[in-house]
Coordinates of C-alpha atoms and ligand atoms in Angstrom, one line a residue:
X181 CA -23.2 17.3 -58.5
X182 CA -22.7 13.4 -58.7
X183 CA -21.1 11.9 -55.6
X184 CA -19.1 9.4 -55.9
X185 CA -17.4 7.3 -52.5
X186 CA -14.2 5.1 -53.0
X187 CA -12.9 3.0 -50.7
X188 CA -9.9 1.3 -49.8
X189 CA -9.5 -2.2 -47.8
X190 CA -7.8 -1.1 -44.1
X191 CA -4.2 -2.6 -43.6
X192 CA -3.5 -4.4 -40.5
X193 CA -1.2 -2.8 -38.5
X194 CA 1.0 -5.2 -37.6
X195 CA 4.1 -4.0 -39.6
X196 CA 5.4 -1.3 -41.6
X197 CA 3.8 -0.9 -45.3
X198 CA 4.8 -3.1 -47.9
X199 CA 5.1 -2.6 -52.0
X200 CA 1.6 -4.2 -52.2
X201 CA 0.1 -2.1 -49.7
X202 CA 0.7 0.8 -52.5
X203 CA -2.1 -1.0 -54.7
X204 CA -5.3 -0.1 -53.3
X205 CA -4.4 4.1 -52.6
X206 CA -2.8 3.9 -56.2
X207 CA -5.9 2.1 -57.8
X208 CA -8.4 4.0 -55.9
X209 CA -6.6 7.4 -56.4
X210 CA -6.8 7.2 -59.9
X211 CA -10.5 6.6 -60.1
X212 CA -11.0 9.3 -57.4
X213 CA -9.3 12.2 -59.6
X214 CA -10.9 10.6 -62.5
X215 CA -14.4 11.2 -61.0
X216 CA -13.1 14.7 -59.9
X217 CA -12.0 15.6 -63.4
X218 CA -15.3 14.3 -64.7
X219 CA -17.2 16.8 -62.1
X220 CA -18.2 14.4 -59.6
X221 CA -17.8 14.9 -55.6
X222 CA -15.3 12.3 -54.3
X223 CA -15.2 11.3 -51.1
X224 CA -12.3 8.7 -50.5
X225 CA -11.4 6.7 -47.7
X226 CA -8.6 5.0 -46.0
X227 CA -7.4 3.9 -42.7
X228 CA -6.3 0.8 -40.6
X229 CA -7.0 -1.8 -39.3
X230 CA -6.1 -2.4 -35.7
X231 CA -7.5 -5.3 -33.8
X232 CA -7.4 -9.0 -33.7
X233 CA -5.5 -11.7 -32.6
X234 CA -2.2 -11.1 -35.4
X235 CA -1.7 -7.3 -33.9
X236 CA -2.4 -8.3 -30.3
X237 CA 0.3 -11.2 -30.6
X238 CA 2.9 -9.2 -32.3
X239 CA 2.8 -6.0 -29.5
X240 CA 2.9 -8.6 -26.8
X241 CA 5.8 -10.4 -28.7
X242 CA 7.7 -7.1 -28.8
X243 CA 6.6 -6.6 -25.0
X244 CA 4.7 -3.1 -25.9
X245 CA 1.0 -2.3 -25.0
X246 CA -0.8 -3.1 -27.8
X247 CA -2.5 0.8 -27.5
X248 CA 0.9 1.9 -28.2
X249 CA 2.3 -0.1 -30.6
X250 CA -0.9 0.2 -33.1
X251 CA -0.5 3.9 -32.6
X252 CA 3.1 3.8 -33.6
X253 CA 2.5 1.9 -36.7
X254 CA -0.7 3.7 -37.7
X255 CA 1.4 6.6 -38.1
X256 CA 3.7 4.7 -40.5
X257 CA 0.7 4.0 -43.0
X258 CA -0.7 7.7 -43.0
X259 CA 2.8 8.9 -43.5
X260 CA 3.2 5.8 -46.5
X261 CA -0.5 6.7 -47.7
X262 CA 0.4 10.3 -47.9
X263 CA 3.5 9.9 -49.8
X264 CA 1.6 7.8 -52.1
X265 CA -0.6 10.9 -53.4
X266 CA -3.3 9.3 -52.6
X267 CA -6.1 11.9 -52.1
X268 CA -7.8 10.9 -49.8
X269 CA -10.6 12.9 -48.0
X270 CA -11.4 10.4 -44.9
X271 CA -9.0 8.1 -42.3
X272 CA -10.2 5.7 -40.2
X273 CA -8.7 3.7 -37.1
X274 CA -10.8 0.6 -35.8
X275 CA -9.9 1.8 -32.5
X276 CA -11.4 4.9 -33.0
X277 CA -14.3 5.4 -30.4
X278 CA -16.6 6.2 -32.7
X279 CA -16.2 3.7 -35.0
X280 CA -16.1 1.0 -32.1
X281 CA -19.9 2.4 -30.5
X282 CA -21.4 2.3 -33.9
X283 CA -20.1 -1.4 -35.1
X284 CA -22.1 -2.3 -31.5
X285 CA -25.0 -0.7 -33.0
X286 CA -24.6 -2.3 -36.3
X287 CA -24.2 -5.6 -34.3
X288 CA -27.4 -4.7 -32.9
X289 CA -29.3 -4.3 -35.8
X290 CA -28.0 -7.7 -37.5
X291 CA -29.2 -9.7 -33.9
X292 CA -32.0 -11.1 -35.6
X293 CA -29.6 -13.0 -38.1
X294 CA -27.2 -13.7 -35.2
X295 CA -27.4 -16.5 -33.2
X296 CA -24.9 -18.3 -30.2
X297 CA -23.4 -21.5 -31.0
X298 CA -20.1 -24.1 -30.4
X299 CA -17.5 -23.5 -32.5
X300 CA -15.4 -26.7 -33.2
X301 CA -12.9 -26.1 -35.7
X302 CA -9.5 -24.2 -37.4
X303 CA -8.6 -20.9 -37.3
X304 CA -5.6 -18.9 -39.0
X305 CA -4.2 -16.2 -37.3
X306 CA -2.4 -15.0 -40.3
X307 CA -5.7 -14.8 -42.3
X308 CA -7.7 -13.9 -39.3
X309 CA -10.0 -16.6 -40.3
X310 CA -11.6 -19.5 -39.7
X311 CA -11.3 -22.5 -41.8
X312 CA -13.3 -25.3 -42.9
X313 CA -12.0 -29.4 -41.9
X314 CA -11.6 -29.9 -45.6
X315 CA -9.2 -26.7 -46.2
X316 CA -7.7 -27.9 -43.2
X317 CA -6.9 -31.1 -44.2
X318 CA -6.0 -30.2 -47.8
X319 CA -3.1 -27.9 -46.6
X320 CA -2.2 -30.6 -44.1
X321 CA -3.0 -28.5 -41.2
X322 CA -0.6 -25.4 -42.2
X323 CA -1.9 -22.4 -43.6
X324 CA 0.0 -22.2 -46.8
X325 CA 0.3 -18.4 -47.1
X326 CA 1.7 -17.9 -43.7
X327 CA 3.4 -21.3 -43.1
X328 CA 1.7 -21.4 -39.7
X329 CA 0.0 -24.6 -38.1
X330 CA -4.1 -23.8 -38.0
X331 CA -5.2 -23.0 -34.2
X332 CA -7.9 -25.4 -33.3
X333 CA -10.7 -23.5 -31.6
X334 CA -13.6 -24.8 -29.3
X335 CA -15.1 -21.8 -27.8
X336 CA -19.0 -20.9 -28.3
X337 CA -19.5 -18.0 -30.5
X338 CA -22.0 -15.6 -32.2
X339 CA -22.5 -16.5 -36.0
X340 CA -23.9 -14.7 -38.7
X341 CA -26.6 -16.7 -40.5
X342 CA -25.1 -16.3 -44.1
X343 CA -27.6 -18.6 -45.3
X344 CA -30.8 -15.8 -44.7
X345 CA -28.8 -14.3 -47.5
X346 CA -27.2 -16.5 -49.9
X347 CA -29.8 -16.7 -52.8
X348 CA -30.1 -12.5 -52.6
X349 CA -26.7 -12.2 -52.9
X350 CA -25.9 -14.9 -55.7
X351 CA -28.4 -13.0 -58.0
X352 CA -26.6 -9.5 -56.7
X353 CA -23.9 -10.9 -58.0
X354 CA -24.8 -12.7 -61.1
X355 CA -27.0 -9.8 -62.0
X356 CA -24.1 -7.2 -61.3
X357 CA -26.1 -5.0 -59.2
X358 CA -22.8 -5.4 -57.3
X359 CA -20.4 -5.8 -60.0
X360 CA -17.1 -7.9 -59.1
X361 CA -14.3 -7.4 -61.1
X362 CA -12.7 -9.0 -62.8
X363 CA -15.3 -11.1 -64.4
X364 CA -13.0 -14.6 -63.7
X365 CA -13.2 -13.3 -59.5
X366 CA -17.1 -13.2 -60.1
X367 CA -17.5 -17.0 -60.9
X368 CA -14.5 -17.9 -58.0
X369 CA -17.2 -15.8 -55.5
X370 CA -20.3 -17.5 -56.6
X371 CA -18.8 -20.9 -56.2
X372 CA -17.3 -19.7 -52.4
X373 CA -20.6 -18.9 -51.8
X374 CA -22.5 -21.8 -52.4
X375 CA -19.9 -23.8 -50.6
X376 CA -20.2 -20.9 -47.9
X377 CA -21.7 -22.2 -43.9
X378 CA -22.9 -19.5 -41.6
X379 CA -19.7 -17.5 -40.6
X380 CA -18.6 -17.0 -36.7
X381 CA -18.4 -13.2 -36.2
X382 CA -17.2 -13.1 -32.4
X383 CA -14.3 -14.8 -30.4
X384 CA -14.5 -15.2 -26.7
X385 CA -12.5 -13.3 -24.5
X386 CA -10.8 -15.7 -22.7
X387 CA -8.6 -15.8 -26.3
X388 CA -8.9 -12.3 -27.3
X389 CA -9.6 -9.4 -25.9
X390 CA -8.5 -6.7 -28.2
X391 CA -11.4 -6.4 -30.2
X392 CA -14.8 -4.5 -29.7
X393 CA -17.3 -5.9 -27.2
X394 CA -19.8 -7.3 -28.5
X395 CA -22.9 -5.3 -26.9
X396 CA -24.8 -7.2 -24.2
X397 CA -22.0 -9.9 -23.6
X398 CA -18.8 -9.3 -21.8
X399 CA -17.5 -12.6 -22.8
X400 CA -17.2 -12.2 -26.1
X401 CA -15.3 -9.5 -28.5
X402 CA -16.1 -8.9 -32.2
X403 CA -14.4 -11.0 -35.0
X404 CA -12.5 -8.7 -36.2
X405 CA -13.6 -8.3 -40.0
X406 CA -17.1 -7.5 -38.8
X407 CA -15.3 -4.5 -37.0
X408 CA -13.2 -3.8 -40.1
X409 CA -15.8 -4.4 -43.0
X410 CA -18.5 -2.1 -40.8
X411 CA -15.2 1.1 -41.4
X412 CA -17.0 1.7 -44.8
X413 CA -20.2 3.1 -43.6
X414 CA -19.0 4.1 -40.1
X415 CA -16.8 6.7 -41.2
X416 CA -19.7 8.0 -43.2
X417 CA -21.4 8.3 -39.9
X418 CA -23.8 5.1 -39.8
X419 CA -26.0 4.4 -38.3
X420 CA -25.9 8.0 -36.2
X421 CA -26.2 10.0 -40.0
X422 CA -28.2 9.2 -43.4
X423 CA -25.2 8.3 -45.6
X424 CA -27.8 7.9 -48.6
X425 CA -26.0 10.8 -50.0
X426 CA -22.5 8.6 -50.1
X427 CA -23.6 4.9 -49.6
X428 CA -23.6 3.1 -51.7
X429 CA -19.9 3.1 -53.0
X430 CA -19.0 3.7 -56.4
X431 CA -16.0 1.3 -56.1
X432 CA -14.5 -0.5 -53.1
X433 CA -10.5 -1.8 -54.0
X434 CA -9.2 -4.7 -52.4
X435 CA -6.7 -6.8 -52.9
X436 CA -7.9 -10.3 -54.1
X437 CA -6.9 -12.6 -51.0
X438 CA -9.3 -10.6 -49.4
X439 CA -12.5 -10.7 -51.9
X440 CA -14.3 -13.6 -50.9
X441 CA -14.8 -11.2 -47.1
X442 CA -16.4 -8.7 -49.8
X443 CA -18.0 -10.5 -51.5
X444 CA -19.8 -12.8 -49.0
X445 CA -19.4 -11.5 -45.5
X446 CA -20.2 -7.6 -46.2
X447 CA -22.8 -8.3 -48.7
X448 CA -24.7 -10.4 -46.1
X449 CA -24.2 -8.0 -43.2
X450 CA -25.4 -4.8 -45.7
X451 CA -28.2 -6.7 -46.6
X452 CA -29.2 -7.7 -42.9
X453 CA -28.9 -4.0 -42.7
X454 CA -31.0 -2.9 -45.4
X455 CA -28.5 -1.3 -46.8
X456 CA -27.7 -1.0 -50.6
X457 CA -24.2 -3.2 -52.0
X458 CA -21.6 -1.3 -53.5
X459 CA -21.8 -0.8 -57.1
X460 CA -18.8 -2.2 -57.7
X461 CA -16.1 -4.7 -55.8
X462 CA -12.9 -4.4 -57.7
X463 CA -10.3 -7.3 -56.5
X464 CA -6.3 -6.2 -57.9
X465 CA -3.8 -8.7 -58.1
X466 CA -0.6 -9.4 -56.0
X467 CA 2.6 -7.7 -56.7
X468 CA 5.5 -9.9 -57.0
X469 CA 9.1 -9.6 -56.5
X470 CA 11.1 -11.5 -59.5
X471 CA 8.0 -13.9 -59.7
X472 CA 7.9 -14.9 -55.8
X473 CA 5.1 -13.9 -53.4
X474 CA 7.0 -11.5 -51.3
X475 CA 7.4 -12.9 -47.4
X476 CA 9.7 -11.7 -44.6
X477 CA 10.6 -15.4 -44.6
X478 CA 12.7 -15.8 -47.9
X479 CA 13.9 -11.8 -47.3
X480 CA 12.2 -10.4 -50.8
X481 CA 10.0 -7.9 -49.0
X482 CA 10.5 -4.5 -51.3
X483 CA 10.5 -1.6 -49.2
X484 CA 7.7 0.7 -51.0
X485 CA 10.4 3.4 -49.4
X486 CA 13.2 2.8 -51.2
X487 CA 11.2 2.5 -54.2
X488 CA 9.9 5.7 -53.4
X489 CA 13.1 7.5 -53.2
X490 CA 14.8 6.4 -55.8
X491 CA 13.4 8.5 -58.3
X492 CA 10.3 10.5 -56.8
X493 CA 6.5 9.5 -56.6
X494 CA 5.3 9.4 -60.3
X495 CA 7.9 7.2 -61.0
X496 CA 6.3 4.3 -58.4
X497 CA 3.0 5.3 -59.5
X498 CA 4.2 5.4 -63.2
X499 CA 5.4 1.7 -62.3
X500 CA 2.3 0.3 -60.2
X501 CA -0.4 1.4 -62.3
X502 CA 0.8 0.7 -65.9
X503 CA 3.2 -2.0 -65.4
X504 CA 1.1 -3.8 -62.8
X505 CA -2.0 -5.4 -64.1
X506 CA -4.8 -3.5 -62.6
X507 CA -6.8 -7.2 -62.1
X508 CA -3.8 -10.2 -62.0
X509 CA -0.3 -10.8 -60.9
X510 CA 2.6 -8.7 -61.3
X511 CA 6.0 -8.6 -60.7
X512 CA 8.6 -6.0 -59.6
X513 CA 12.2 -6.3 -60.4
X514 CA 14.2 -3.4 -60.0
X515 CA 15.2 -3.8 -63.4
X516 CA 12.2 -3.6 -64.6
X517 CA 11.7 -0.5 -62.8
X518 CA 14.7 1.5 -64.0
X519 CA 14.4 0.3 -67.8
X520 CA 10.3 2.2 -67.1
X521 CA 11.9 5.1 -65.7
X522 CA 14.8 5.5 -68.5
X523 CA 13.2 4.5 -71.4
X524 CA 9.7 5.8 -71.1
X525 CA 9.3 8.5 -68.5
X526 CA 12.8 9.8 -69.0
X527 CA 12.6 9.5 -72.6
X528 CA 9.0 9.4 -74.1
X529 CA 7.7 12.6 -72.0
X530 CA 10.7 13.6 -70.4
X531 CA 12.2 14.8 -73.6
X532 CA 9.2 15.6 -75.6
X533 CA 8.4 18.6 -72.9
X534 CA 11.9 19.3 -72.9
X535 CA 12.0 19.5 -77.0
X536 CA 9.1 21.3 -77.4
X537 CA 9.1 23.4 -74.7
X538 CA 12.3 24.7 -75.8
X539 CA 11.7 24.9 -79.7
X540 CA 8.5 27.0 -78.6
X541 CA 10.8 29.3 -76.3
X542 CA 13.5 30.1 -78.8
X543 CA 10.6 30.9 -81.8
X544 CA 8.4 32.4 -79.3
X545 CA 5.6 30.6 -79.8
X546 CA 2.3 31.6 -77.5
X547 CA -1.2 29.4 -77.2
X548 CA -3.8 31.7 -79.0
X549 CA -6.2 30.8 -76.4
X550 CA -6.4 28.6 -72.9
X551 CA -7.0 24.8 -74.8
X552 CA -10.2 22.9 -73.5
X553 CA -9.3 19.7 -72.7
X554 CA -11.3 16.7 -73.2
X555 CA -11.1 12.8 -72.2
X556 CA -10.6 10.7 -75.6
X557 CA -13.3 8.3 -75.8
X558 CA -11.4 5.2 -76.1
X559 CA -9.9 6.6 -72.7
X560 CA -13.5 7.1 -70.9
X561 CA -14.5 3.6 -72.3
X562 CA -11.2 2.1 -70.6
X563 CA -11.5 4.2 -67.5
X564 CA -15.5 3.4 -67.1
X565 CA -14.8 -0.6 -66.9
X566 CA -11.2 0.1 -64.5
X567 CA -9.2 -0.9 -66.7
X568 CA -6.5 1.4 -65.7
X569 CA -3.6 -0.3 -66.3
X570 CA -4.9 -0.3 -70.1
X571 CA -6.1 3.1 -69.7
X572 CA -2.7 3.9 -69.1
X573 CA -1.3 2.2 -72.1
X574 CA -3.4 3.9 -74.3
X575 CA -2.5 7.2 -73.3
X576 CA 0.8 6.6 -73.4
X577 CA 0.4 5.2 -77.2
X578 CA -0.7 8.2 -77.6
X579 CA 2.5 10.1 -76.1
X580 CA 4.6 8.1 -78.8
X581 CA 2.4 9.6 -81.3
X582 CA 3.4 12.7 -80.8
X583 CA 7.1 12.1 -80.7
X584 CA 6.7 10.6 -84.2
X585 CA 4.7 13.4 -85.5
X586 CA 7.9 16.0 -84.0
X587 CA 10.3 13.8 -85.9
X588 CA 7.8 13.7 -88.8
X589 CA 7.0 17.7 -88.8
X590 CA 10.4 18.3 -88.0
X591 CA 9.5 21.6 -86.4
X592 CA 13.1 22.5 -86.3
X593 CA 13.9 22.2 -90.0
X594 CA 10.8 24.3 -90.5
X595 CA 12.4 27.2 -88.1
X596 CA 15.7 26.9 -89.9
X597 CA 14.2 28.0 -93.3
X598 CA 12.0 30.5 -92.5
X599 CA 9.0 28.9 -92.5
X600 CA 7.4 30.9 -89.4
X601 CA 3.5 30.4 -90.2
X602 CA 4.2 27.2 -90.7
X603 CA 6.3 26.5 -87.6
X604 CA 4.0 28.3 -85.2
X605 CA 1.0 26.1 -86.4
X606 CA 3.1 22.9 -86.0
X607 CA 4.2 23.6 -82.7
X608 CA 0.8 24.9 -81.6
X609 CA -0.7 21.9 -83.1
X610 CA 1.9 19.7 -80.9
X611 CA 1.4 21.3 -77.4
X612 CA -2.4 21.7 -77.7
X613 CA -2.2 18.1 -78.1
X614 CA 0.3 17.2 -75.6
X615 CA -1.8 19.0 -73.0
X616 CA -4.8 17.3 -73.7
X617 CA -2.6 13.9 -73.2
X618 CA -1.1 15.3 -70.0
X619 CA -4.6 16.0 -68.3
X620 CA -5.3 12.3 -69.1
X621 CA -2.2 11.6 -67.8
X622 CA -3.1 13.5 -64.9
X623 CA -5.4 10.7 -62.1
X624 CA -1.9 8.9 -62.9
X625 CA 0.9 10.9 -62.4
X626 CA -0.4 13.8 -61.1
X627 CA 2.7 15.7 -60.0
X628 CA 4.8 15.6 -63.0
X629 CA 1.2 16.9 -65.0
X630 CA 1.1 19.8 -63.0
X631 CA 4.8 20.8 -63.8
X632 CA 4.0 20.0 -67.3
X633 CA 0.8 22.6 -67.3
X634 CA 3.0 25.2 -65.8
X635 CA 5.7 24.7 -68.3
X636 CA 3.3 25.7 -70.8
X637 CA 1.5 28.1 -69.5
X638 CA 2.5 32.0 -70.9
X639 CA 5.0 32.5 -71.1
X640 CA 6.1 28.9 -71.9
X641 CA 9.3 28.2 -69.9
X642 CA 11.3 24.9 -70.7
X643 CA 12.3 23.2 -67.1
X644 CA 15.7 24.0 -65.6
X645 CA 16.5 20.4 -64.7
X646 CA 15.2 17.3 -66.6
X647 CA 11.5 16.3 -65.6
X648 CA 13.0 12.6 -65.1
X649 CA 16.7 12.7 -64.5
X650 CA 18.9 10.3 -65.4
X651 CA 21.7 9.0 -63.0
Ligands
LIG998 N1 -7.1 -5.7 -42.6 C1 -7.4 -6.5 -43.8 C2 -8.3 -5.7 -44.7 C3 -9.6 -5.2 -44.0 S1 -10.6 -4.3 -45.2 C4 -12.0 -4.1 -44.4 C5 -6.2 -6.9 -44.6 N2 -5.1 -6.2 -44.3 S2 -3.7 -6.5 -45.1 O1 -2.7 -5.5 -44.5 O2 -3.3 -7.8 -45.0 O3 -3.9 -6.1 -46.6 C6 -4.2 -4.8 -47.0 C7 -4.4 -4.7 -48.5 O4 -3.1 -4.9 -49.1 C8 -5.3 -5.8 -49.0 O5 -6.1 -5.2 -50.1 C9 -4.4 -6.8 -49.6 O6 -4.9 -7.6 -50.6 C10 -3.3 -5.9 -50.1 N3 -2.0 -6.6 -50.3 C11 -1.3 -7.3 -49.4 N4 -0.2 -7.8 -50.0 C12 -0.2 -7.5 -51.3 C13 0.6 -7.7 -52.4 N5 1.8 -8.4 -52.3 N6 0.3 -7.2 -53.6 C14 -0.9 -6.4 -53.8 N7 -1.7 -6.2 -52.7 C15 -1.5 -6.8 -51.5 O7 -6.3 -7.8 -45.4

C-alpha cells in the first residue's frame, strides 16, 4: 500500500484560532481523504506551536505561567482542528518531551554546519525573525505586518551555515525534486535564497528562556523555527525510529508568509541531516475580510466559530475550499458566504437530492446493483497538481449538469404518462450519476456525502429536513 504523510504548518499559540488558521487542516484534509479514496495509507499531522519570545510575552502580559497558558490555548486549536474535520492521524506540541530531546539530537547531528558567532542586528517578535539592515531600513524600522518597532539584538548566537547548502537546494528547487507551488512562489524562493546569509538558529537565554536548550550550552535556547520545523519528522519518531516508511512527505501546506522558512531553512537543515525534501511544498494564500488583511487592530478578525455555526461544517469547508483560491488571496464577506450557502449548497445539491430522492421514493425506484464509483479524469488531473479550489469547480459543473439533464428528462412528466421503463431508466441514470459526483465531492464536504450515500442506499429515503436549510 502507498504511504502517503501530509503535514500541516503548527500555529502559535498565542491566541485563539482565526478564519485563516482553517486553511492548512482544510487544504491538507482534502488531499489526505483524496489519497485514502485512491488506496494510499495517510498519515496526517498537526499540532502547535508553543515556544518563543511572542507566547512567552503574551502569558507574562496576562500574568499566567507560560506552562499554563499554552496548555489552555492548545486545547482551543485541537477543539478548532477537530471541528474542522480535519482527519488527522498525529498531534504534536513543541513542548512535548519527546519532541524537545529529539530536536537536541537533531541539533546534534547538524553541529558540523553550526557554528557560534555575534549577532548584530533586527529582530521581529511578531514574525519570530530576524531581519536583514536593508529590510530594516526599508520598512523604516517597523515590521509592517505587525506594526511593531524591530528589536535590535546583540547577543552571540549559534547559526546555521545556509551557505554549505545553497547551490543543492537551488537545483532541488529548480529541478522540482521539491516541488513549490505555486510556480510564481518558486521564483520568489530562489531569489530569497540567493539573497539568503547564514541564519541564527539560537537566542541566548538572558532574552529567552522558553525554548529548548540547546544541548551542551546552558546559555543558549533554540530559535524557535528550528524546534518547530524539526515537528515534521519528530512526530514520526526521528531520529529514535527509521521514518523511511513516511519521510519524505507527500505535501507539506503552509501558509505563504511562512514559505521562505520552507523553503530555505528546513531544506538546509534536512539536507545537513541527510534526509530526503518533501516532494512537495504547497504555499496557500491569505484569507481576507472584505479585502483587508484581518488584524485585532482594525477589529476585522472573523471568528472561524461563528462561521462555523452558522450553518454547520460543510458549509465553511464548502466556502474555504472552493471560494478561496487554493494558491492566492481571498476574501470572506459574510455576504459572500450566505449567497454560497443559498444559492449553490442549498439550491444546486440541496434540492437535487431532495428531487430525486423523492421522485425515486414515490415510483419506487431501486439501484440494480451497488454503483462503482470512479474519479473523472479531468478531476484526478486537477487533484494531482492541488488544484483544489478548481477541482472543486469542476465537480460542481458537473452537479449543474445534472440539474439540467432533470429539467431536460423531465422524469416527472415521464411518471405522469405512464412511461415506467422509461422513468426508472431516467432516474437510475440520474442517481448512478449523482453518486459518482458525491464521492468526488466527498475529501470536500465529507459529512453532507455521507448523508447523501445513505439517502440512496435501499431502500432510498428522501431526508426529513432539508440537507441545507434555509433561514
Ligand atoms: N508557528 C508558525 C508555523 C510553524 S510551522 C513549522 C506560524 N504560526 S501562525 O499561527 O502564525 O500561522 C499558522 C498558519 O496559519 C500558517 O500556515 C499561516 O500562513 C496561516 N495563516 C495565518 N493567517 C492566515 C490568513 N489570514 N489566511 C490564511 N492563512 C493564514 O506561522
Amino acid at each position: 500500500m502507498n504511504k502517503t504523510y501530509v503535514t500541516t504548518a503548527i500555529p502559535y499559540v498565542n491566541g485563539v484560532p482565526h478564519v485563516g488558521h482553517a486553511m492548512d487542516y482544510c487544504l491538507a484534509d482534502v488531499y489526505a481523504r483524496y489519497r485514502r479514496l485512491a488506496g494510499d495509507e495517510v498519515r496526517f499531522q498537526a499540532g502547535v506551536d508553543e515556544h518563543g519570545n511572542k507566547i512567552y510575552q503574551k502569558a507574562e502580559e496576562l500574568g499566567i505561567p507560560v506552562e499554563t497558558y499554552v496548555d489552555g490555548n492548545t486545547e482551543k486549536f485541537k477543539e478548532f482542528i477537530a471541528k474542522l474535520g480535519a482527519s488527522y492521524t498525529d498531534f504534536i506540541r513543541t513542548t512535548d518531551e519527546v519532541h524537545e530531546r529529539r530536536c537536541q539530537e537533531i541539533w546534534r547531528r547538524l553541529s558540523d554546519h553550526i557554528y557560534k558567532a555575534k549577532y548584530e542586528g533586527w529582530y521581529c517578535s511578531g514574525c519570530e525573525r530576524f531581519v536583514t539592515q536593508k529590510e530594516c531600513d526599508d520598512n523604516g524600522g517597523i515590521c509592517p505586518d505587525h506594526q511593531k518597532p524591530y528589536e535590535k539584538l546583540e547577543e552571540e548566537n549559534y547559526y546555521l551555515r545556509i551557505s554549505d547548502f545553497k547551490d543543492k537546494i537551488r537545483v532541488a528547487i529548480e529541478s522540482d525534486e521539491m516541488l513549490i507551488l505555486p510556480e510564481f512562489r518558486k521564483k520568489e524562493m530562489l531569489k530569497l535564497l540567493e539573497e539568503s546569509p547564514d541564519v541564527s538558529v539560537s537566542r541566548s537565554t538572558e532574552h529567552l528562556t522558553w525554548g529548548v536548550p540547546v544541548p551542551g550550552d546552558n546559555s543558549q535556547v533554540m530559535y524557535v523555527w528550528i524546534d518547530a520545523l524539526s515537528n515534521y519528522i519528530t512526530i514520526l519518531g526521528y531520529p529514535d525510529e527509521d521514518i523511511s516508511e513516511w519521510w519524505p512527505a507527500a505535501a507539506q501546506f503552509v501558509g505563504k508568509d511562512i514559505l521562505r522558512f520552507h523553503a530555505i531553512i528546513w531544506p538546509a537543515m534536512l539536507m545537513g541531516l541527510g534526509l530526503p525534501l518533501p516532494k512537495v511544498m504547497l504555499s496557500h494564500g491569505f484569507i481576507l475580510a472584505d479585502g483587508q488583511k484581518m488584524s485585532k487592530s482594525i477589529g476585522n478578525v472573523v471568528d472561524p466559530i461563528e462561521v462555523l455555526e452558522r450553518h454547520g461544517l460543510d458549509a465553511f469547508r464548502y466556502y474555504f475550499l472552493r471560494h478561496a483560491d487554493t494558491f492566492v488571496d481571498s476574501d470572506f464577506t459574510w455576504e459572500k458566504f450566505e449567497n454560497a450557502y443559498n444559492n449553490e449548497l442549498a439550491n444546486d445539491l440541496g434540492n437535487l437530492v431532495q428531487r430525486l430522492a423523492t421522485l425515486a421514493k414515490k415510483n419506487e425506484i431501486k439501484l440494480e446493483s451497488e454503483p462503482e464509483f470512479k474519479f473523472d479524469d479531468e478531476y484526478v488531473r486537477l487533484m494531482d497538481k492541488f488544484e483544489f479550489s478548481k477541482a472543486f469547480d469542476y465537480v460542481w459543473e458537473r452537479v449543474q449538469d445534472l440539474n439540467k439533464r432533470i429539467d431536460e428528462e423531465k422524469p416527472w412528466s415521464l411518471a405522469k404518462n405512464g412511461e415506467m421503463k422509461k422513468l426508472e431508466k431516467c432516474l437510475r441514470g440520474l442517481i448512478v450519476d449523482l453518486l459518482n459526483v458525491n464521492y468526488m465531492l466527498s475529501p470536500f464536504i465529507p459529512d453532507t456525502t455521507e448523508k447523501i450515500f445513505e439517502v440512496f442506499a435501499d431502500p432510498i429515503t428522501p431526508p426529513e429536513t432539508p440537507l441545507f436549510p434555509k433561514d
